[in-house]
Amino acid sequence: MKKTFLSLLVGCMFVQTSWAQFRLQAGKPISVTCDTNDTPVVQTALNLFKRDYEAVFSAAVQESPSKGTVVVASLQNQILSDTDISALEGKKQAFLMKVLSNGNLLIVGSDGHGMAYGLMELSRMIGVSPWEWWADATPKKRAFFELPAGYSDIQSPSVEYRGIFINDEDWGLMQWSSLTYEPWYKPGRIGPKTNERIFELMLRLRANYYWPAMHECTQPFFLTPGNREAAEKYGIYIGGSHCEPMASSTAVEWGKRGKGDYDYVNNSNEVLRFWENRVKEVANQEILYTVGMRGVHDGQMNGTKTVEEQKNVLKHVLNDQRGLLQKYVNKDITAVPQVFIPYKEVLNVYNAGLQVPEDICLMWCDDNYGYIRHFPTEEESARKGGNGIYYHVSYWGRPHDYLWLGTFSPALLHQQMKLAYDRGIQKMWILNVGDIKPAEYQTELFMDMAWNMEKVAQEGVDAHLENFLKREFGEKEGRMLLPVMKEHYRLAYIRKPEFMGNTREEEYHTNAYRIVKDLPWSRQYINQRLADYQRVSDEAEALFRQIPDDRKDTYFQLVKYPVQSSAEMNKKMLYAQFARHGEMSWQKSDMAYDSIVSLTRIYNTGIHNHGKWHRMMDHQPRRLPVFEPVDRSSVQEPILEERAPLYKWNAMECSEGSPVSCEGLGYEEKAASIEKDTKLAFNFQDCATDSVELEIALLPNHPLTDGGTLRVAISLDGNEPQIVEYQTQGRSEEWKENVLRNQAIRKVLLPVKKKKQHRLVVKALDEGIVLDQIKLYSYK
């Protein structure tokens, strides 16, 4: 296929200046000429830009059949004869934006996607938020927009395939889509009208890879008329999750198209026919094929009992699937994008020696709570197919769901994805976003990192969040909101609102794990946490009054609802904890529940958007006990009293050493990584005891190598170091506790020498050590 470049030339009618700056002005139309348009996504982006331009400048973008002030041209067009576009050679999805000497703006795309992203970049620059529709962020009118003479910018993606997974949609997106936005005859469909809106958001976020919703409650993507065409229109690669090989949403489609059991040991002919029929159907569409096999939904494959049996079956599965792709898609199998996802038990099969053809991308996974389980070895990094990541900011499962409020820590997301990128995971990134709302900010941070890792790394996660808030609400408001949102995320990092009932889901069928219980916190900490939440709730409310009416719905969705609902959930559960101990009535807990219900009703009915999001927000997904009014009960044991430490340090408060700051991460946002074989020292004095108990809290991440360890050596006053090891295996009880509190905690007893000055040393013995806090207690 001949390589082509597309370009866009933008100029403004009657507003050129003598110094050849680029200027757009309210009320002044611009025109477009497009002589090469063989990629639908280009026309789609152009139509979006027309809408954006009219919204901002109250003027039209006109298409001209010959000479226009906006020109889309191929590489051979004479318009490019004097422009150096060599920087785009060999790059995918890249664009060049340059102000020419005549005051026009040139945008050259290395391909159709690059051209579309260039257009969407111009929309961003004139003030259109990617969340223009999805968060009611109506573009503000402006009098003009200028770029200086000689302006030039080149952008290309850090990660080739960047996308989202709509998942656990039962209580949000599916209900809203099939009953509100494009009503169907019953709940159960996410149709083309909804998917077009999703794809529009993805195009604005420069995402190109989509895993459609696949729960049994939702009609499959490829069985819904119009969905395929919507994907083609927006240039979206359709993929599938770890249990949806060969573009088949197995959980529902097997019951509709399959025969017998979904079992490659005893029913391989029917399973292969099931896959073959789909591949024949979609062979001419942009598909990113998931290969391999699990069970019908999120479970182990049928017909096998041991890891070795699974490995042998997967060898045949991969061979047969690739045969179908060669037969129907491309004889050169290496030209067909494919991904193998070692998720849950499949990782054990891979580690047992499963050989995956090297042109297939290996997509690694986090542990569902944000901690990546595997990083590529040297051999895996060198694979032709590259490496990918499947990451969660929303999850249904053990030990507890977090599907409601989108409180996943941006700092943790940033730290883990930067680490993934630096260790060679650069081919495919997919983010489990649940229903999209209310994980808007995490979705944008993830996509911005996938698009330009260096830029986000340089500005830092706090600056990125501040820029997001300023764009949506204004310079002053954004600055004022930053500490509010940082505190909101910090408090949820310590304990997510969904985890406040101290309940578990692994034994959901038993009464023991359905009973809301005390959290292991002291009275002092509970009161402090309640005060902290009251403060951020009050600040969010005060700012809400200052927000213009045309931004109130946006503010409610992105700030007020998640911040205040988190605060009310904490009130509900912590006031109930006091009530169980007879220290107050149940009234405050009940009032907090009522507040959550009221806030949710406002979200769904809207402030000025006339119920646009009706049925999108559900304050009790899966109807788990934590979301209900708290049942009356009483306990005899007293509430814990504070055990005051002699000394406490955050990692960044060390006296000696070179900690690497993990911006915004940790209980007090001062966690730091410690490079292997390096030390941090903490000096103190006046210790009137002969021994102390040290409590060290570390990030509960996983070793950077399979089978590796996470160890630190701790010594006090030059005594023999004690080795602390804290990695976890599988879904152990310790791992569950770690991810619920975002800390791995170890305690050691240390002798104290009789001297005035003391020196505590923590040395990293492995890669990947991230220290959060250290506390020293008197030992009794």
XYZ file of N, CA and C in Angstrom, residues 596-750:
465
model
N -26.542 11.182 50.171
C -26.045 10.470 48.988
C -27.173 10.250 47.991
N -28.324 9.828 48.486
C -29.485 9.624 47.611
C -29.860 10.929 46.908
N -29.867 12.020 47.658
C -30.229 13.326 47.095
C -29.226 13.775 46.039
N -27.933 13.644 46.329
C -26.899 14.013 45.366
C -27.031 13.195 44.091
N -27.318 11.919 44.225
C -27.440 11.044 43.059
C -28.646 11.433 42.219
N -29.726 11.802 42.879
C -30.917 12.248 42.144
C -30.597 13.500 41.317
N -29.860 14.427 41.906
C -29.478 15.640 41.165
C -28.593 15.282 39.979
N -27.649 14.363 40.170
C -26.789 13.934 39.063
C -27.637 13.439 37.890
N -28.635 12.613 38.191
C -29.431 11.997 37.133
C -30.476 12.931 36.533
N -30.961 13.871 37.307
C -31.959 14.796 36.753
C -31.309 16.040 36.174
N -30.095 16.364 36.646
C -29.379 17.509 36.103
C -29.743 18.814 36.774
N -28.878 19.786 36.576
C -29.129 21.135 37.069
C -29.704 21.984 35.937
N -28.983 21.988 34.809
C -29.464 22.707 33.627
C -29.516 21.807 32.383
N -29.085 20.537 32.519
C -29.006 19.685 31.320
C -30.257 18.849 31.086
N -31.314 19.103 31.859
C -32.633 18.497 31.611
C -32.597 16.975 31.638
N -31.891 16.419 32.608
C -31.913 14.977 32.786
C -31.129 14.201 31.750
N -30.148 14.814 31.165
C -29.339 14.156 30.132
C -28.731 12.849 30.619
N -28.341 12.786 31.890
C -27.644 11.608 32.413
C -28.549 10.727 33.269
N -29.853 10.825 33.050
C -30.797 9.999 33.811
C -30.448 8.523 33.666
N -30.288 7.856 34.791
C -29.928 6.434 34.908
C -28.425 6.153 34.749
N -27.613 7.181 34.528
C -26.172 6.939 34.434
C -25.568 6.648 35.806
N -25.995 7.394 36.819
C -25.372 7.255 38.125
C -26.247 6.424 39.056
N -25.640 5.399 39.638
C -26.295 4.548 40.628
C -25.410 4.551 41.864
N -25.957 4.952 42.997
C -25.146 5.066 44.211
C -24.994 3.741 44.945
N -25.545 2.662 44.397
C -25.398 1.369 45.059
C -25.209 0.244 44.034
N -24.141 0.327 43.217
C -23.916 -0.739 42.232
C -23.766 -2.102 42.906
N -24.415 -3.077 42.322
C -24.451 -4.448 42.824
C -25.168 -4.577 44.165
N -25.766 -3.487 44.636
C -26.562 -3.513 45.864
C -25.785 -4.121 47.032
N -24.516 -3.778 47.138
C -23.672 -4.311 48.202
C -24.014 -3.665 49.535
N -23.732 -4.355 50.653
C -24.118 -3.834 51.978
C -23.563 -2.449 52.279
N -22.372 -2.130 51.782
C -21.768 -0.840 52.090
C -22.618 0.330 51.617
N -23.457 0.107 50.618
C -24.224 1.202 50.032
C -25.580 1.414 50.717
N -25.987 0.494 51.570
C -27.290 0.587 52.219
C -27.207 1.453 53.477
N -28.374 1.894 53.996
C -28.346 2.473 55.342
C -27.750 1.448 56.303
N -26.967 1.915 57.260
C -26.263 0.978 58.136
C -27.242 0.344 59.120
N -27.222 -0.988 59.190
C -28.083 -1.699 60.134
C -27.693 -1.381 61.573
N -28.690 -1.243 62.412
C -28.441 -0.994 63.831
C -27.800 -2.222 64.472
N -26.748 -1.989 65.207
C -26.108 -3.050 65.975
C -25.320 -2.390 67.085
N -24.825 -3.177 67.989
C -24.023 -2.619 69.086
C -22.874 -3.561 69.398
N -21.780 -2.988 69.853
C -20.616 -3.771 70.255
C -20.163 -3.292 71.626
N -19.568 -4.198 72.386
C -19.141 -3.882 73.741
C -17.711 -3.362 73.802
N -16.881 -3.796 72.839
C -15.479 -3.383 72.863
C -15.372 -1.879 72.630
N -14.449 -1.225 73.316
C -14.286 0.228 73.112
C -13.639 0.529 71.769
N -13.854 1.724 71.282
C -13.162 2.191 70.081
C -11.674 2.303 70.398
N -10.860 1.994 69.414
C -9.417 2.037 69.612
C -8.960 3.422 70.042
N -7.995 3.456 70.914
C -7.360 4.703 71.294
C -6.081 4.892 70.487
N -5.751 6.140 70.274
C -4.570 6.459 69.480
C -3.306 5.952 70.176
N -2.449 5.278 69.408
C -1.132 4.905 69.906
C -0.129 5.882 69.296
N 0.252 6.835 70.066
C 1.092 7.912 69.533
C 2.519 7.408 69.319
N 3.055 7.601 68.125
C 4.438 7.182 67.890
C 5.420 8.156 68.549
N 6.585 7.635 68.869
C 7.667 8.510 69.335
C 8.130 9.423 68.210
N 8.248 8.847 67.024
C 8.659 9.579 65.832
C 7.906 9.017 64.632
N 7.662 9.897 63.680
C 7.038 9.475 62.425
C 7.688 10.236 61.272
N 7.976 9.513 60.191
C 8.543 10.146 59.002
C 7.825 9.652 57.753
N 7.667 10.547 56.802
C 7.385 10.160 55.431
C 8.720 9.958 54.721
N 8.695 9.205 53.635
C 9.952 8.874 52.960
C 10.741 10.112 52.559
N 10.031 11.152 52.089
C 10.722 12.354 51.628
C 11.281 13.191 52.772
N 11.023 12.784 54.012
C 11.513 13.523 55.163
C 12.782 12.909 55.749
N 13.466 12.092 54.963
C 14.681 11.447 55.433
C 15.774 12.490 55.700
N 16.700 12.139 56.591
C 17.811 13.033 56.929
C 18.956 12.910 55.942
N 19.125 11.717 55.375
C 20.217 11.457 54.435
C 19.709 10.525 53.340
N 20.358 10.600 52.185
C 20.010 9.717 51.080
C 19.406 10.471 49.921
N 19.075 9.742 48.891
C 18.542 10.338 47.660
C 17.231 9.670 47.274
N 16.153 9.976 47.985
C 14.856 9.393 47.616
C 14.369 9.966 46.289
N 13.688 9.143 45.507
C 13.108 9.595 44.247
C 11.628 9.841 44.493
N 11.236 11.090 44.497
C 9.862 11.452 44.851
C 8.858 10.816 43.897
N 7.797 10.246 44.471
C 6.652 9.769 43.692
C 5.537 10.794 43.913
N 5.515 11.798 43.096
C 4.684 12.978 43.315
C 3.244 12.631 43.667
N 2.796 13.125 44.821
C 1.409 12.960 45.227
C 1.069 11.600 45.800
N 2.022 10.680 45.850
C 1.733 9.313 46.270
C 1.978 9.163 47.763
N 1.137 8.369 48.426
C 1.330 8.084 49.836
C 0.255 8.688 50.716
N 0.215 8.258 51.962
C -0.810 8.719 52.903
C -0.738 10.224 53.128
N 0.486 10.781 53.047
C 0.635 12.236 53.170
C 1.316 12.814 51.936
N 1.223 12.091 50.829
C 1.729 12.509 49.514
C 3.240 12.722 49.504
N 3.965 11.951 50.323
C 5.419 12.113 50.405
C 6.138 10.774 50.304
N 5.544 9.829 49.558
C 6.202 8.550 49.330
C 7.347 8.738 48.343
N 8.302 7.816 48.380
C 9.462 7.903 47.485
C 9.966 6.511 47.167
N 10.489 6.346 45.965
C 11.146 5.096 45.619
C 12.603 5.163 46.055
N 13.136 3.995 46.375
C 14.530 3.884 46.792
C 15.217 2.947 45.812
N 16.220 3.431 45.131
C 16.904 2.600 44.158
C 17.621 1.449 44.849
N 17.727 0.354 44.134
C 18.362 -0.849 44.687
C 19.771 -0.526 45.207
N 20.073 -1.063 46.400
C 21.379 -0.935 47.053
C 21.670 0.484 47.525
N 20.658 1.307 47.638
C 20.846 2.640 48.218
C 20.082 2.741 49.531
N 20.447 3.755 50.333
C 19.920 3.866 51.683
C 19.262 5.220 51.910
N 18.300 5.211 52.824
C 17.763 6.439 53.407
C 18.001 6.363 54.907
N 18.406 7.481 55.482
C 18.640 7.526 56.922
C 17.704 8.533 57.575
N 17.257 8.186 58.793
C 16.354 9.040 59.560
C 16.982 9.227 60.943
N 17.341 10.452 61.263
C 18.005 10.747 62.524
C 17.003 11.201 63.574
N 17.245 10.782 64.818
C 16.402 11.233 65.921
C 17.206 11.179 67.213
N 16.619 11.685 68.296
C 17.302 11.707 69.590
C 16.288 11.553 70.710
N 16.812 11.552 71.949
C 15.950 11.500 73.138
C 15.002 10.305 73.099
N 15.571 9.111 73.106
C 14.752 7.895 73.113
C 14.987 7.175 74.446
N 14.088 7.374 75.409
C 14.275 6.853 76.763
C 13.730 5.440 76.890
N 14.201 4.545 76.066
C 13.802 3.140 76.110
C 14.912 2.307 75.516
N 14.971 1.034 75.882
C 16.057 0.204 75.365
C 15.672 -0.553 74.104
N 14.424 -0.408 73.657
C 14.007 -1.014 72.383
C 12.777 -0.286 71.871
N 12.626 -0.301 70.573
C 11.483 0.342 69.924
C 10.864 -0.629 68.918
N 9.574 -0.417 68.708
C 8.885 -1.154 67.647
C 8.797 -0.248 66.427
N 9.328 -0.712 65.337
C 9.284 0.059 64.091
C 8.171 -0.492 63.206
N 7.345 0.415 62.708
C 6.312 0.057 61.723
C 6.671 0.736 60.413
N 6.935 -0.065 59.400
C 7.304 0.473 58.092
C 6.174 0.184 57.115
N 5.732 1.221 56.406
C 4.634 1.105 55.433
C 5.180 1.385 54.040
N 4.982 0.431 53.154
C 5.513 0.516 51.795
C 4.389 0.387 50.783
N 4.648 0.835 49.573
C 3.675 0.662 48.507
C 3.487 -0.838 48.258
N 2.239 -1.329 48.230
C 2.028 -2.776 48.070
C 2.099 -3.223 46.608
N 3.183 -2.829 45.946
C 3.364 -3.214 44.549
C 3.926 -4.622 44.471
N 4.176 -5.087 43.260
C 4.685 -6.437 43.039
C 6.130 -6.364 42.553
N 6.897 -7.430 42.744
C 8.290 -7.427 42.282
C 8.385 -7.123 40.792
N 9.472 -6.513 40.398
C 9.653 -6.136 38.995
C 10.088 -7.313 38.128
N 10.388 -8.439 38.750
C 10.703 -9.660 38.007
C 9.869 -10.795 38.570
N 9.422 -11.706 37.690
C 8.625 -12.839 38.151
C 9.427 -13.690 39.123
N 8.790 -14.044 40.235
C 9.473 -14.831 41.237
C 10.435 -14.024 42.073
N 10.476 -12.706 41.832
C 11.403 -11.848 42.557
C 10.905 -11.513 43.951
N 11.678 -10.716 44.630
C 11.350 -10.335 45.998
C 11.317 -8.820 46.127
N 10.718 -8.369 47.217
C 10.740 -6.962 47.610
C 11.253 -6.941 49.046
N 12.495 -6.519 49.208
C 13.139 -6.589 50.519
C 13.816 -5.264 50.861
N 13.738 -4.930 52.137
C 14.510 -3.805 52.661
C 15.266 -4.293 53.893
N 16.430 -3.704 54.107
C 17.226 -3.979 55.302
C 17.089 -2.786 56.242
N 16.774 -3.063 57.514
C 16.541 -2.003 58.489
C 17.548 -2.165 59.624
N 18.244 -1.087 59.910
C 19.197 -1.135 61.023
C 19.110 0.151 61.822
N 19.395 0.025 63.131
C 19.349 1.168 64.028
C 20.672 1.254 64.782
N 21.278 2.413 64.721
C 22.525 2.690 65.451
C 23.639 1.717 65.086
N 23.664 1.300 63.816
C 24.738 0.451 63.348
C 24.614 -1.005 63.726
N 23.510 -1.417 64.318
C 23.310 -2.825 64.664
C 23.115 -3.667 63.407
N 23.165 -4.973 63.578
C 22.967 -5.903 62.461
C 21.611 -5.630 61.796
N 21.598 -5.446 60.466
C 20.330 -5.149 59.787
C 19.329 -6.309 59.889
N 18.069 -5.943 59.987
C 16.995 -6.927 59.891
C 16.382 -6.834 58.494
N 16.194 -7.985 57.871
C 15.661 -8.041 56.502
C 14.153 -8.174 56.560
N 13.469 -7.272 55.887
C 12.006 -7.294 55.795
C 11.618 -7.598 54.359
N 10.791 -8.606 54.181
C 10.329 -9.012 52.847
C 8.810 -8.858 52.817
N 8.262 -8.288 51.737
C 6.833 -7.964 51.800
C 6.050 -8.220 50.521
N 6.616 -8.903 49.532
C 5.812 -9.224 48.357
C 4.717 -10.230 48.727
N 3.637 -10.225 47.958
C 2.516 -11.137 48.227
C 2.343 -12.100 47.064
N 1.654 -13.178 47.340
C 1.390 -14.198 46.335
C -0.105 -14.280 46.060
N -0.468 -14.241 44.771
C -1.861 -14.441 44.385
C -2.813 -13.534 45.116
N -3.950 -14.113 45.520
C -4.971 -13.351 46.240
C -4.957 -13.724 47.709
N -3.803 -13.645 48.300
C -3.663 -13.977 49.713
C -4.406 -12.960 50.571
N -4.649 -13.325 51.816
C -5.297 -12.402 52.740
C -4.472 -11.134 52.924
N -3.163 -11.294 52.948
C -2.309 -10.117 53.094
C -2.444 -9.187 51.890
N -2.479 -9.756 50.683
C -2.661 -8.926 49.487
C -3.983 -8.165 49.564
N -5.032 -8.837 50.016
C -6.333 -8.169 50.114
C -6.282 -6.985 51.067
N -5.685 -7.195 52.217
C -5.558 -6.088 53.160
C -4.713 -4.961 52.565
N -3.653 -5.323 51.878
C -2.760 -4.323 51.292
C -3.476 -3.427 50.290
N -4.248 -4.033 49.383
C -4.863 -3.209 48.334
C -6.048 -2.407 48.870
N -6.677 -2.874 49.948
C -7.760 -2.096 50.544
C -7.235 -0.853 51.246
N -5.992 -0.916 51.754
C -5.441 0.241 52.480
C -4.283 0.899 51.737
N -3.871 0.329 50.615
C -2.764 0.872 49.809
C -1.458 0.989 50.594
N -1.225 0.081 51.483
C 0.048 -0.023 52.187
C 0.344 -1.489 52.506
N 1.619 -1.850 52.373
C 2.125 -3.112 52.907
C 2.874 -2.769 54.182
N 2.461 -3.359 55.296
C 2.990 -2.962 56.602
C 3.765 -4.120 57.234
N 4.943 -3.801 57.737
C 5.749 -4.746 58.495
C 6.170 -4.087 59.811
N 6.275 -4.907 60.865
C 6.701 -4.418 62.162
C 7.918 -5.213 62.620
N 8.915 -4.495 63.151
C 10.112 -5.158 63.663
C 10.505 -4.520 64.991
N 11.129 -5.323 65.851
C 11.612 -4.850 67.144
C 13.095 -4.543 67.021
N 13.481 -3.342 67.449
C 14.871 -2.914 67.308
C 15.433 -2.486 68.658
